[in-house]
PDB file of C-alpha atoms in Angstrom:
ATOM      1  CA  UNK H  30      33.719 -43.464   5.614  1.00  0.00           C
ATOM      2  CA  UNK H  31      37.343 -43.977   5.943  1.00  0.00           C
ATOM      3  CA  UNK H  32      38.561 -41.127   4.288  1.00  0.00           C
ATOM      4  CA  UNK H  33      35.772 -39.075   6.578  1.00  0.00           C
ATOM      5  CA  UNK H  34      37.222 -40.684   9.656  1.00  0.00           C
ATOM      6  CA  UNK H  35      40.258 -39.783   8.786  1.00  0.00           C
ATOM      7  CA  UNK H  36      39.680 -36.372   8.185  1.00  0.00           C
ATOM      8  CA  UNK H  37      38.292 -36.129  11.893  1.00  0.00           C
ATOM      9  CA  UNK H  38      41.224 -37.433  13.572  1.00  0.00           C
ATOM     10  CA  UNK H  39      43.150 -34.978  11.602  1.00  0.00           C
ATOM     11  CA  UNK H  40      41.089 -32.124  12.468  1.00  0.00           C
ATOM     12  CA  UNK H  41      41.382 -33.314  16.454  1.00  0.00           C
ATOM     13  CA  UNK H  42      44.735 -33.148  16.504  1.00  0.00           C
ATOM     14  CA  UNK H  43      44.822 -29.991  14.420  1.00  0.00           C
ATOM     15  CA  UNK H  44      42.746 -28.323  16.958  1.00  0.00           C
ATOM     16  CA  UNK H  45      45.034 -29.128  19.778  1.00  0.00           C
ATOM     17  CA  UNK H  46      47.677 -27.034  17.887  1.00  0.00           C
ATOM     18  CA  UNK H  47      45.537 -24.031  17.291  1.00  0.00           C
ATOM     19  CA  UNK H  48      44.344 -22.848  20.001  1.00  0.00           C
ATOM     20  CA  UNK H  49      42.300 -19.961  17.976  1.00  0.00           C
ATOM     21  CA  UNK H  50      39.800 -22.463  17.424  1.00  0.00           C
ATOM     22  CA  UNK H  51      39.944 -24.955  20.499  1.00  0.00           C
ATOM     23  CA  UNK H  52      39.071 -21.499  22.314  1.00  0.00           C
ATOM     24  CA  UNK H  53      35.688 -20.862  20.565  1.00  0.00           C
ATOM     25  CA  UNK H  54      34.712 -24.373  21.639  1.00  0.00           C
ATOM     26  CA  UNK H  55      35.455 -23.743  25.414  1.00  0.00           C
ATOM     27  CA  UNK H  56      35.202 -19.917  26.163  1.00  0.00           C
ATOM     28  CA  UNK H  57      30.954 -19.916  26.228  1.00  0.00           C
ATOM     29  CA  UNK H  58      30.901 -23.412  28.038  1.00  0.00           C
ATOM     30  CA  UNK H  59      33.065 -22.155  30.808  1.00  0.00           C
ATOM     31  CA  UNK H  60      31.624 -18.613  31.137  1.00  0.00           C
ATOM     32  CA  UNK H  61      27.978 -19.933  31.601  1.00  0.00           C
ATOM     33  CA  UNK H  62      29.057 -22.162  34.026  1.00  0.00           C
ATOM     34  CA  UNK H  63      30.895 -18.708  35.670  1.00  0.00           C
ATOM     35  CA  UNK H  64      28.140 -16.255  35.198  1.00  0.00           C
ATOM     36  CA  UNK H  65      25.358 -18.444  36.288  1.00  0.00           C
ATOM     37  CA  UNK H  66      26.593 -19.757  39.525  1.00  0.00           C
ATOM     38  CA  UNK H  67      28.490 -16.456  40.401  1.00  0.00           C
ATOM     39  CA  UNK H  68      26.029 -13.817  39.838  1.00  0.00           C
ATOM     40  CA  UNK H  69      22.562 -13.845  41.209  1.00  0.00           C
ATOM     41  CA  UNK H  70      20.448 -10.507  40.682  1.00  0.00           C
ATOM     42  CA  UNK H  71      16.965  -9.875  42.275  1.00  0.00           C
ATOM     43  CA  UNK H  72      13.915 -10.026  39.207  1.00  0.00           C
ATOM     44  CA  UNK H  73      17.104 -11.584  36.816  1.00  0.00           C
ATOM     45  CA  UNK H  74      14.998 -14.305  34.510  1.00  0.00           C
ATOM     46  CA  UNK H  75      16.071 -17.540  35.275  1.00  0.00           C
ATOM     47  CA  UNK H  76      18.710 -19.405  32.856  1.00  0.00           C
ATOM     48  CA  UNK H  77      19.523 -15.862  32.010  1.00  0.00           C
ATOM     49  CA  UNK H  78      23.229 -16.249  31.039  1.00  0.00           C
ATOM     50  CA  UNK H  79      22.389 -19.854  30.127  1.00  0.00           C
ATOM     51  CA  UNK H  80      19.938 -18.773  27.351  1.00  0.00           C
ATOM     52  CA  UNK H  81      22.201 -15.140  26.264  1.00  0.00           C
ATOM     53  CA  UNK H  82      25.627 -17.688  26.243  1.00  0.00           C
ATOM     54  CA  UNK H  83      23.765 -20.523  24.414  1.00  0.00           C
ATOM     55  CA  UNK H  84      22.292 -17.962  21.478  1.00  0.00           C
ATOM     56  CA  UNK H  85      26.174 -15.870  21.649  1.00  0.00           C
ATOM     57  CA  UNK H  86      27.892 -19.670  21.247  1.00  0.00           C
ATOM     58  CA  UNK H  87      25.538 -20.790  18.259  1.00  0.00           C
ATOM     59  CA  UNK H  88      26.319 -17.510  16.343  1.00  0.00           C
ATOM     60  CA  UNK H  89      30.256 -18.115  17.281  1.00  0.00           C
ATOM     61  CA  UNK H  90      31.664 -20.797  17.443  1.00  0.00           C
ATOM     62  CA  UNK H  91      30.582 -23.335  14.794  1.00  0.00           C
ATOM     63  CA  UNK H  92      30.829 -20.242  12.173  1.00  0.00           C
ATOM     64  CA  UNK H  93      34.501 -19.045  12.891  1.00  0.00           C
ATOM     65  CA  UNK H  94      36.104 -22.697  13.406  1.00  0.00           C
ATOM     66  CA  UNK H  95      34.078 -23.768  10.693  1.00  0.00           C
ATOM     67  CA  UNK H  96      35.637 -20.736   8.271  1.00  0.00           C
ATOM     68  CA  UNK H  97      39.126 -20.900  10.060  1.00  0.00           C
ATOM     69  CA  UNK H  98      39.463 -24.245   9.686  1.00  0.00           C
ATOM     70  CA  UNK H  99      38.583 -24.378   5.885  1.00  0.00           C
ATOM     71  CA  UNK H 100      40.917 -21.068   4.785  1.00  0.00           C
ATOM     72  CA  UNK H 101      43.733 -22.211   6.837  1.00  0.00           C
ATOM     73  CA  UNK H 102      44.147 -25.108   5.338  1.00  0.00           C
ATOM     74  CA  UNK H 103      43.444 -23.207   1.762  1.00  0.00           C
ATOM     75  CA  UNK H 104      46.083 -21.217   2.201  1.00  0.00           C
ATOM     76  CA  UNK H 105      48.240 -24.031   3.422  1.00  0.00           C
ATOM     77  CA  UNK H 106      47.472 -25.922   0.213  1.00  0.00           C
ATOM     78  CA  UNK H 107      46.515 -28.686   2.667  1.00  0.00           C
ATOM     79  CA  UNK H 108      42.786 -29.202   0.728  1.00  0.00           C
ATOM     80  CA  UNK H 109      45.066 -29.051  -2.600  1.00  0.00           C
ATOM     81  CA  UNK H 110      46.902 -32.390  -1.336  1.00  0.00           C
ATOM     82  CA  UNK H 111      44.376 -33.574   0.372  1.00  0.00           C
ATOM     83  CA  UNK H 112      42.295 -33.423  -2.903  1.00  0.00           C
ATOM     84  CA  UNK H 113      45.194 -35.547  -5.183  1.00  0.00           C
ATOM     85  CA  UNK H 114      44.989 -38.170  -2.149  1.00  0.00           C
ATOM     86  CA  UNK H 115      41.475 -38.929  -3.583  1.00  0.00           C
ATOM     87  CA  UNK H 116      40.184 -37.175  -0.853  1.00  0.00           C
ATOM     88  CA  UNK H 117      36.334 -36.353  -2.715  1.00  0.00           C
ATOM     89  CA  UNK H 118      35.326 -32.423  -1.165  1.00  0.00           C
ATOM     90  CA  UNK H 119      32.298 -34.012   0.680  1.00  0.00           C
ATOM     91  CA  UNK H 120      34.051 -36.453   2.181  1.00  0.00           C
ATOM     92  CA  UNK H 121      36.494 -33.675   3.538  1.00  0.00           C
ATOM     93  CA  UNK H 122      33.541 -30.714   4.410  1.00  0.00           C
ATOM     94  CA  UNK H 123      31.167 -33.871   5.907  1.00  0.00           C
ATOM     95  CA  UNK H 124      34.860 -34.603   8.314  1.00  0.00           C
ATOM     96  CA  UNK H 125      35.168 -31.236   9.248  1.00  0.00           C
ATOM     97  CA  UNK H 126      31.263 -30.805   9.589  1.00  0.00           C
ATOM     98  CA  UNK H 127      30.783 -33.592  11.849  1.00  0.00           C
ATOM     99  CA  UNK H 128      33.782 -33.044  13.743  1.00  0.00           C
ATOM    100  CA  UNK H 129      32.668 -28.994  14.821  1.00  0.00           C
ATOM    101  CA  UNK H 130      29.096 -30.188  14.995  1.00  0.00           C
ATOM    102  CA  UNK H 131      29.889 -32.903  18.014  1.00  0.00           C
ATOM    103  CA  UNK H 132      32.499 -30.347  19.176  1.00  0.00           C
ATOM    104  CA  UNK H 133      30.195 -27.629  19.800  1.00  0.00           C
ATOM    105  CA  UNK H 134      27.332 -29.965  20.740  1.00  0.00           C
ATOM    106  CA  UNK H 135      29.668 -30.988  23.708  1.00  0.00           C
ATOM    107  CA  UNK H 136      29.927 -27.469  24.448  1.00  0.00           C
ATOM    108  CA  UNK H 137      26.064 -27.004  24.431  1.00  0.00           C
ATOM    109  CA  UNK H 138      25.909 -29.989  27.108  1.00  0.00           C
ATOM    110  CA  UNK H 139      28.042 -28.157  29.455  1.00  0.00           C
ATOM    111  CA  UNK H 140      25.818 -25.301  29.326  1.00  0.00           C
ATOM    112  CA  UNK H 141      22.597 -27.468  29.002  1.00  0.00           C
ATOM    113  CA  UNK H 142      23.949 -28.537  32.745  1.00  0.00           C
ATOM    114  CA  UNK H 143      24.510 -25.529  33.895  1.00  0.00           C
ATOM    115  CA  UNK H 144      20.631 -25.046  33.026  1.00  0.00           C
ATOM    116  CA  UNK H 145      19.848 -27.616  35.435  1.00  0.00           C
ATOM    117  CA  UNK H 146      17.071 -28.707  33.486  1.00  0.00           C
ATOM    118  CA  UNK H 147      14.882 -31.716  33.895  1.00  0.00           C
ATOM    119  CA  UNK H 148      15.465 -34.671  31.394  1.00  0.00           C
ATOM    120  CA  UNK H 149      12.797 -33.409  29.094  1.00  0.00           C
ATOM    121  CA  UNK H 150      13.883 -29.899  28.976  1.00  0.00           C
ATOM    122  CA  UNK H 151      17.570 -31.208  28.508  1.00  0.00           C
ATOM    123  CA  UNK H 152      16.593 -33.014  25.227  1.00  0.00           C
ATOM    124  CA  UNK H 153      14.251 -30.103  23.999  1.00  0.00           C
ATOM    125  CA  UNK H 154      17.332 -27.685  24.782  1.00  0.00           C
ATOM    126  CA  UNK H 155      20.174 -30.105  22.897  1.00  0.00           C
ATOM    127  CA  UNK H 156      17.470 -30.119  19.741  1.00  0.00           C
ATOM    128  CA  UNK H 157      17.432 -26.698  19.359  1.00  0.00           C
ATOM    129  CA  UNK H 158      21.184 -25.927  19.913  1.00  0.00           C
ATOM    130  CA  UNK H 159      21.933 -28.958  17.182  1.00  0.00           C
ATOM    131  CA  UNK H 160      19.788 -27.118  14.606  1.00  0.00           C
ATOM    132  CA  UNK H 161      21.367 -23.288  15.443  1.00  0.00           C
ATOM    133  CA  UNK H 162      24.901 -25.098  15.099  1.00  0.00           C
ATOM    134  CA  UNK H 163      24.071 -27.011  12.026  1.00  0.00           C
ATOM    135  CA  UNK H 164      22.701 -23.233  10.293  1.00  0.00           C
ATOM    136  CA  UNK H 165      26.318 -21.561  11.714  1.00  0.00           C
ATOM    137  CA  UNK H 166      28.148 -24.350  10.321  1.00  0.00           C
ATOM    138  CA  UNK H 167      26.507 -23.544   6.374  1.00  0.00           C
ATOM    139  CA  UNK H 168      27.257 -19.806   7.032  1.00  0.00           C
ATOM    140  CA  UNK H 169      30.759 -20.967   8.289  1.00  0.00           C
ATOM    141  CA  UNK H 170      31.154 -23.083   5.693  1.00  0.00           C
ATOM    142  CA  UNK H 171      30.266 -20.570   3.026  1.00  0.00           C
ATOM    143  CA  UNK H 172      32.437 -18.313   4.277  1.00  0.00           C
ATOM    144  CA  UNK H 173      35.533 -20.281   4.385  1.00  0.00           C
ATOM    145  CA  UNK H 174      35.229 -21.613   0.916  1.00  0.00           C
ATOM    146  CA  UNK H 175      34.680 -18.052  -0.536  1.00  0.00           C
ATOM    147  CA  UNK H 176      38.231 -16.929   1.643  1.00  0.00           C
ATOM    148  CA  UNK H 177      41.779 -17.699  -0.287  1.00  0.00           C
ATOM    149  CA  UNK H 178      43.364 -16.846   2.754  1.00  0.00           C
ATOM    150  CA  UNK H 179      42.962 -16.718   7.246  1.00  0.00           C
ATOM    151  CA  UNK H 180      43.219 -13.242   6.772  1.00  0.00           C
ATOM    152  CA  UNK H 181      40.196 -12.645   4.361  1.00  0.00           C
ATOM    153  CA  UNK H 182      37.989 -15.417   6.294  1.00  0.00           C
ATOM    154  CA  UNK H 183      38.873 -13.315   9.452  1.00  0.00           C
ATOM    155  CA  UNK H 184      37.740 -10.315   7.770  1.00  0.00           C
ATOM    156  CA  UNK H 185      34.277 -11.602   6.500  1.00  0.00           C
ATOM    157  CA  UNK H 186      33.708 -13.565   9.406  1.00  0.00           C
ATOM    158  CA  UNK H 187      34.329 -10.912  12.456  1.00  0.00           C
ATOM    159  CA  UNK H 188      31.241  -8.760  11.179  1.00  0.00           C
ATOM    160  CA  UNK H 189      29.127 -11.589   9.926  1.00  0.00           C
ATOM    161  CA  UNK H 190      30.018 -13.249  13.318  1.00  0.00           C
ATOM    162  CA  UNK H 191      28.963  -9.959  15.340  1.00  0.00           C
ATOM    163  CA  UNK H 192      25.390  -9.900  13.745  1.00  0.00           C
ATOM    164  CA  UNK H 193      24.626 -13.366  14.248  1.00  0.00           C
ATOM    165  CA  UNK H 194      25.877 -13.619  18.104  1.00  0.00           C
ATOM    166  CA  UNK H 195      25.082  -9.954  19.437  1.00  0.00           C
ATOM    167  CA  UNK H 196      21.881  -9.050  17.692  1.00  0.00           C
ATOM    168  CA  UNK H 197      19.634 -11.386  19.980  1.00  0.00           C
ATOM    169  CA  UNK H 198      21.143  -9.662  22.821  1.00  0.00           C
ATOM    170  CA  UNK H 199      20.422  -6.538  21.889  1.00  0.00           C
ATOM    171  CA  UNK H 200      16.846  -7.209  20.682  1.00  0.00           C
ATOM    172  CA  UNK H 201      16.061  -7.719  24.481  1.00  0.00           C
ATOM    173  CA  UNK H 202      16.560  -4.373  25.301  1.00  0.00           C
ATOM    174  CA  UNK H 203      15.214  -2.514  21.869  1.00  0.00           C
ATOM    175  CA  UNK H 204      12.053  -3.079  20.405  1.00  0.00           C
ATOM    176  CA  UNK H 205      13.268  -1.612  16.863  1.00  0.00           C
ATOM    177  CA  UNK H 206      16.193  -4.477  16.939  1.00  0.00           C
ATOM    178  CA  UNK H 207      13.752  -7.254  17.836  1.00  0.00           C
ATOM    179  CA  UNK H 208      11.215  -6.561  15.461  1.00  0.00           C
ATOM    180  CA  UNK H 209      14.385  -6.833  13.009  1.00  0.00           C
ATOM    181  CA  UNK H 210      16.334  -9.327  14.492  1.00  0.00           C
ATOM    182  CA  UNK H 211      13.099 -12.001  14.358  1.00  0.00           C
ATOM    183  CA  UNK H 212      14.216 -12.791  10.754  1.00  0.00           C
ATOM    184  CA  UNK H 213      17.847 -14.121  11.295  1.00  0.00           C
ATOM    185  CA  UNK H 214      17.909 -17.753  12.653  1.00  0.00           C
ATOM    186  CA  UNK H 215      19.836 -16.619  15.931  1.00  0.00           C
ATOM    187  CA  UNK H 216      17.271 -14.317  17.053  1.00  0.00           C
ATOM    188  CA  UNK H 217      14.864 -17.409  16.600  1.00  0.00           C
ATOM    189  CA  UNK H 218      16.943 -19.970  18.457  1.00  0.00           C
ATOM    190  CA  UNK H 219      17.215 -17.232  21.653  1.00  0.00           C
ATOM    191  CA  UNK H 220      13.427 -17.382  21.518  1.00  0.00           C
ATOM    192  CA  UNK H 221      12.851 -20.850  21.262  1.00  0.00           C
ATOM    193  CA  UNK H 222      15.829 -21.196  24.491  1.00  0.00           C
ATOM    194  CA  UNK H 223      14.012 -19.075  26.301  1.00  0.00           C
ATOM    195  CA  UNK H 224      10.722 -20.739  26.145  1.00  0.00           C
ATOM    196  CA  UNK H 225      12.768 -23.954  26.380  1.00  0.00           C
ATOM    197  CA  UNK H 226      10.492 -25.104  29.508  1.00  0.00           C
ATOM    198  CA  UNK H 227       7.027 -24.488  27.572  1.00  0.00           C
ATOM    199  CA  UNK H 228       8.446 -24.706  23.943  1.00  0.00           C
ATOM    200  CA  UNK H 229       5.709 -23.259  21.554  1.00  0.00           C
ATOM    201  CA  UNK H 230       6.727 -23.199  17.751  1.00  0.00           C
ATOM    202  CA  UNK H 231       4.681 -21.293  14.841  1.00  0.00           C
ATOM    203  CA  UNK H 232       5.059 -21.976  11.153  1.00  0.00           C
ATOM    204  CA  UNK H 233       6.753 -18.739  10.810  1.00  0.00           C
ATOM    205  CA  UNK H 234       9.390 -19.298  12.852  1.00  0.00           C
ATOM    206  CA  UNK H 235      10.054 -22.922  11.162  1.00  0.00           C
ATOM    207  CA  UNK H 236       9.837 -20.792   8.204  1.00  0.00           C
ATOM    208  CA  UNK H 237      12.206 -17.918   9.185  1.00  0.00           C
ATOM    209  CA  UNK H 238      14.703 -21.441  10.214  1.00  0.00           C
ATOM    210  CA  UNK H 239      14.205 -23.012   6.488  1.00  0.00           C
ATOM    211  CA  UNK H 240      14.625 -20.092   4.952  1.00  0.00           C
ATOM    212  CA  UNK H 241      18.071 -18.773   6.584  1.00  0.00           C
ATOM    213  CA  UNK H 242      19.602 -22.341   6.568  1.00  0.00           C
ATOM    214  CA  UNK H 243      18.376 -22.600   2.601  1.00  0.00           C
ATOM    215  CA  UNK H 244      20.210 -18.921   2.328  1.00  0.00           C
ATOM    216  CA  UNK H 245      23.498 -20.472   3.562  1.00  0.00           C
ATOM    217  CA  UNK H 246      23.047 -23.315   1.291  1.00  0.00           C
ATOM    218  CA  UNK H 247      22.752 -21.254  -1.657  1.00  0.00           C
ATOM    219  CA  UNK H 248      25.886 -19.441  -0.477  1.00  0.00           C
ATOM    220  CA  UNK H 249      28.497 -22.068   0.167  1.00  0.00           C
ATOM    221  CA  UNK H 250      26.670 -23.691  -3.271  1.00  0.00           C
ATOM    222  CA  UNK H 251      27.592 -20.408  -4.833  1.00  0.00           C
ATOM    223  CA  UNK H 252      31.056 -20.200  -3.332  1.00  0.00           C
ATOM    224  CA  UNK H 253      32.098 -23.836  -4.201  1.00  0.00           C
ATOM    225  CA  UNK H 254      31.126 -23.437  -8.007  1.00  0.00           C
ATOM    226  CA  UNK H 255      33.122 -19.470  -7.983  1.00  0.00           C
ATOM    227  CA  UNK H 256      36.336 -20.195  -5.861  1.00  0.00           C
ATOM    228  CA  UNK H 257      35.978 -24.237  -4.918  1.00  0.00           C
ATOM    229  CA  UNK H 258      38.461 -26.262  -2.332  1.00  0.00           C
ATOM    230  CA  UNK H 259      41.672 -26.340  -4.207  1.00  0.00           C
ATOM    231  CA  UNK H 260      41.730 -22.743  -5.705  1.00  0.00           C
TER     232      UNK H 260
END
């Protein structure tokens, strides 16, 4: 626990500095509270940019800080010292895990209020932003660990990044994408936010959930054993 805590303070401060990644924590936040107060069209669903800003921040932000953070410090040989300061890897990917996860879960409050939901809907809404950050954060994760480098995370993340944040969009306005989209955990976490008033889940979509976050799993499992922390 002390070498975890640790590991978050560093990453606060570390944030501060790079502002690449303190941006992807604030940019959705801020534009939801922008876009929903500012513009008001006739037969617009309500929560509209709360629920398209929410699904876009999930697929986002946890993924590229998470990624960022790990190949930065890679290619820094940061991990490498961190590593012969008996630093264990899970005590320094559970540091950097928790630390995004609360990060972007502060995030999702800001936009949860600009939702003006009741106290029920609130805690329904936080639930099912925690689990699409927690899935991001595995895909980020993997992703990072695989990269030697900023510049190769950047490059695998961008287009991963663009499928899991702009698909859902566009599955609202194509029939083709949605019938697609349904099996990537983003497309299933704009559903569930847009229900997020009268919430009903099937076992497919838990399914569809398991089944994507397992498929990161695998990935940062396979990743770690190929590459590892201190390559």
């Amino acid at each position: 626990m002390y070498n975890i805590g640790a590991i978050l303070k560093k990453q606060i401060k570390d944030t501060l500095k790079n502002k690449t990644v303190l941006i992807q924590f604030i940019m959705f936040p801020v534009l939801t509270l922008l876009m929903n107060n500012a513009i008001k069209i006739e037969g617009m669903p309500e929560n509209f940019f709360v629920n398209l800003f929410a699904t876009m921040y999930i697929g986002m932000a946890p993924l590229t800080s998470v990624a960022a953070i790990i190949a930065e410090e890679k290619e820094k040989n940061t991990l490498r010292v961190l590593m012969m300061s008996n630093v264990k890897p899970y005590e320094y990917l559970l540091g950097v895990g928790i630390y995004v996860w609360i990060s972007c879960m502060v995030g999702a409050g800001v936009i949860c209020i600009a939702g003006n939901y009741d106290l029920r809907t609130s805690g329904i809404f936080m639930a099912i932003m925690a689990v699409g950050i927690l899935a991001s954060l595995l895909m980020g994760a993997a992703i990072g660990t695989w990269s030697k480098n900023q510049m190769m995370a950047t490059s695998v993340t961008v287009p991963v990044m663009m499928v899991f944040a702009f698909v859902p969009m566009l599955s609202l306005f194509n029939t083709t994408i949605e019938k697609i989209a349904k099996f990537i955990y983003s497309e299933q976490i704009s559903r569930m936010l847009n229900q997020v008033g009268d919430l009903r889940i099937e076992i497919s979509d838990i399914c569809i959930m398991v089944i994507n976050m397992l498929l990161f799993v695998g990935l940062f499992t396979f990743a770690y054993k190929k590459v590892g922390l201190d390559a």
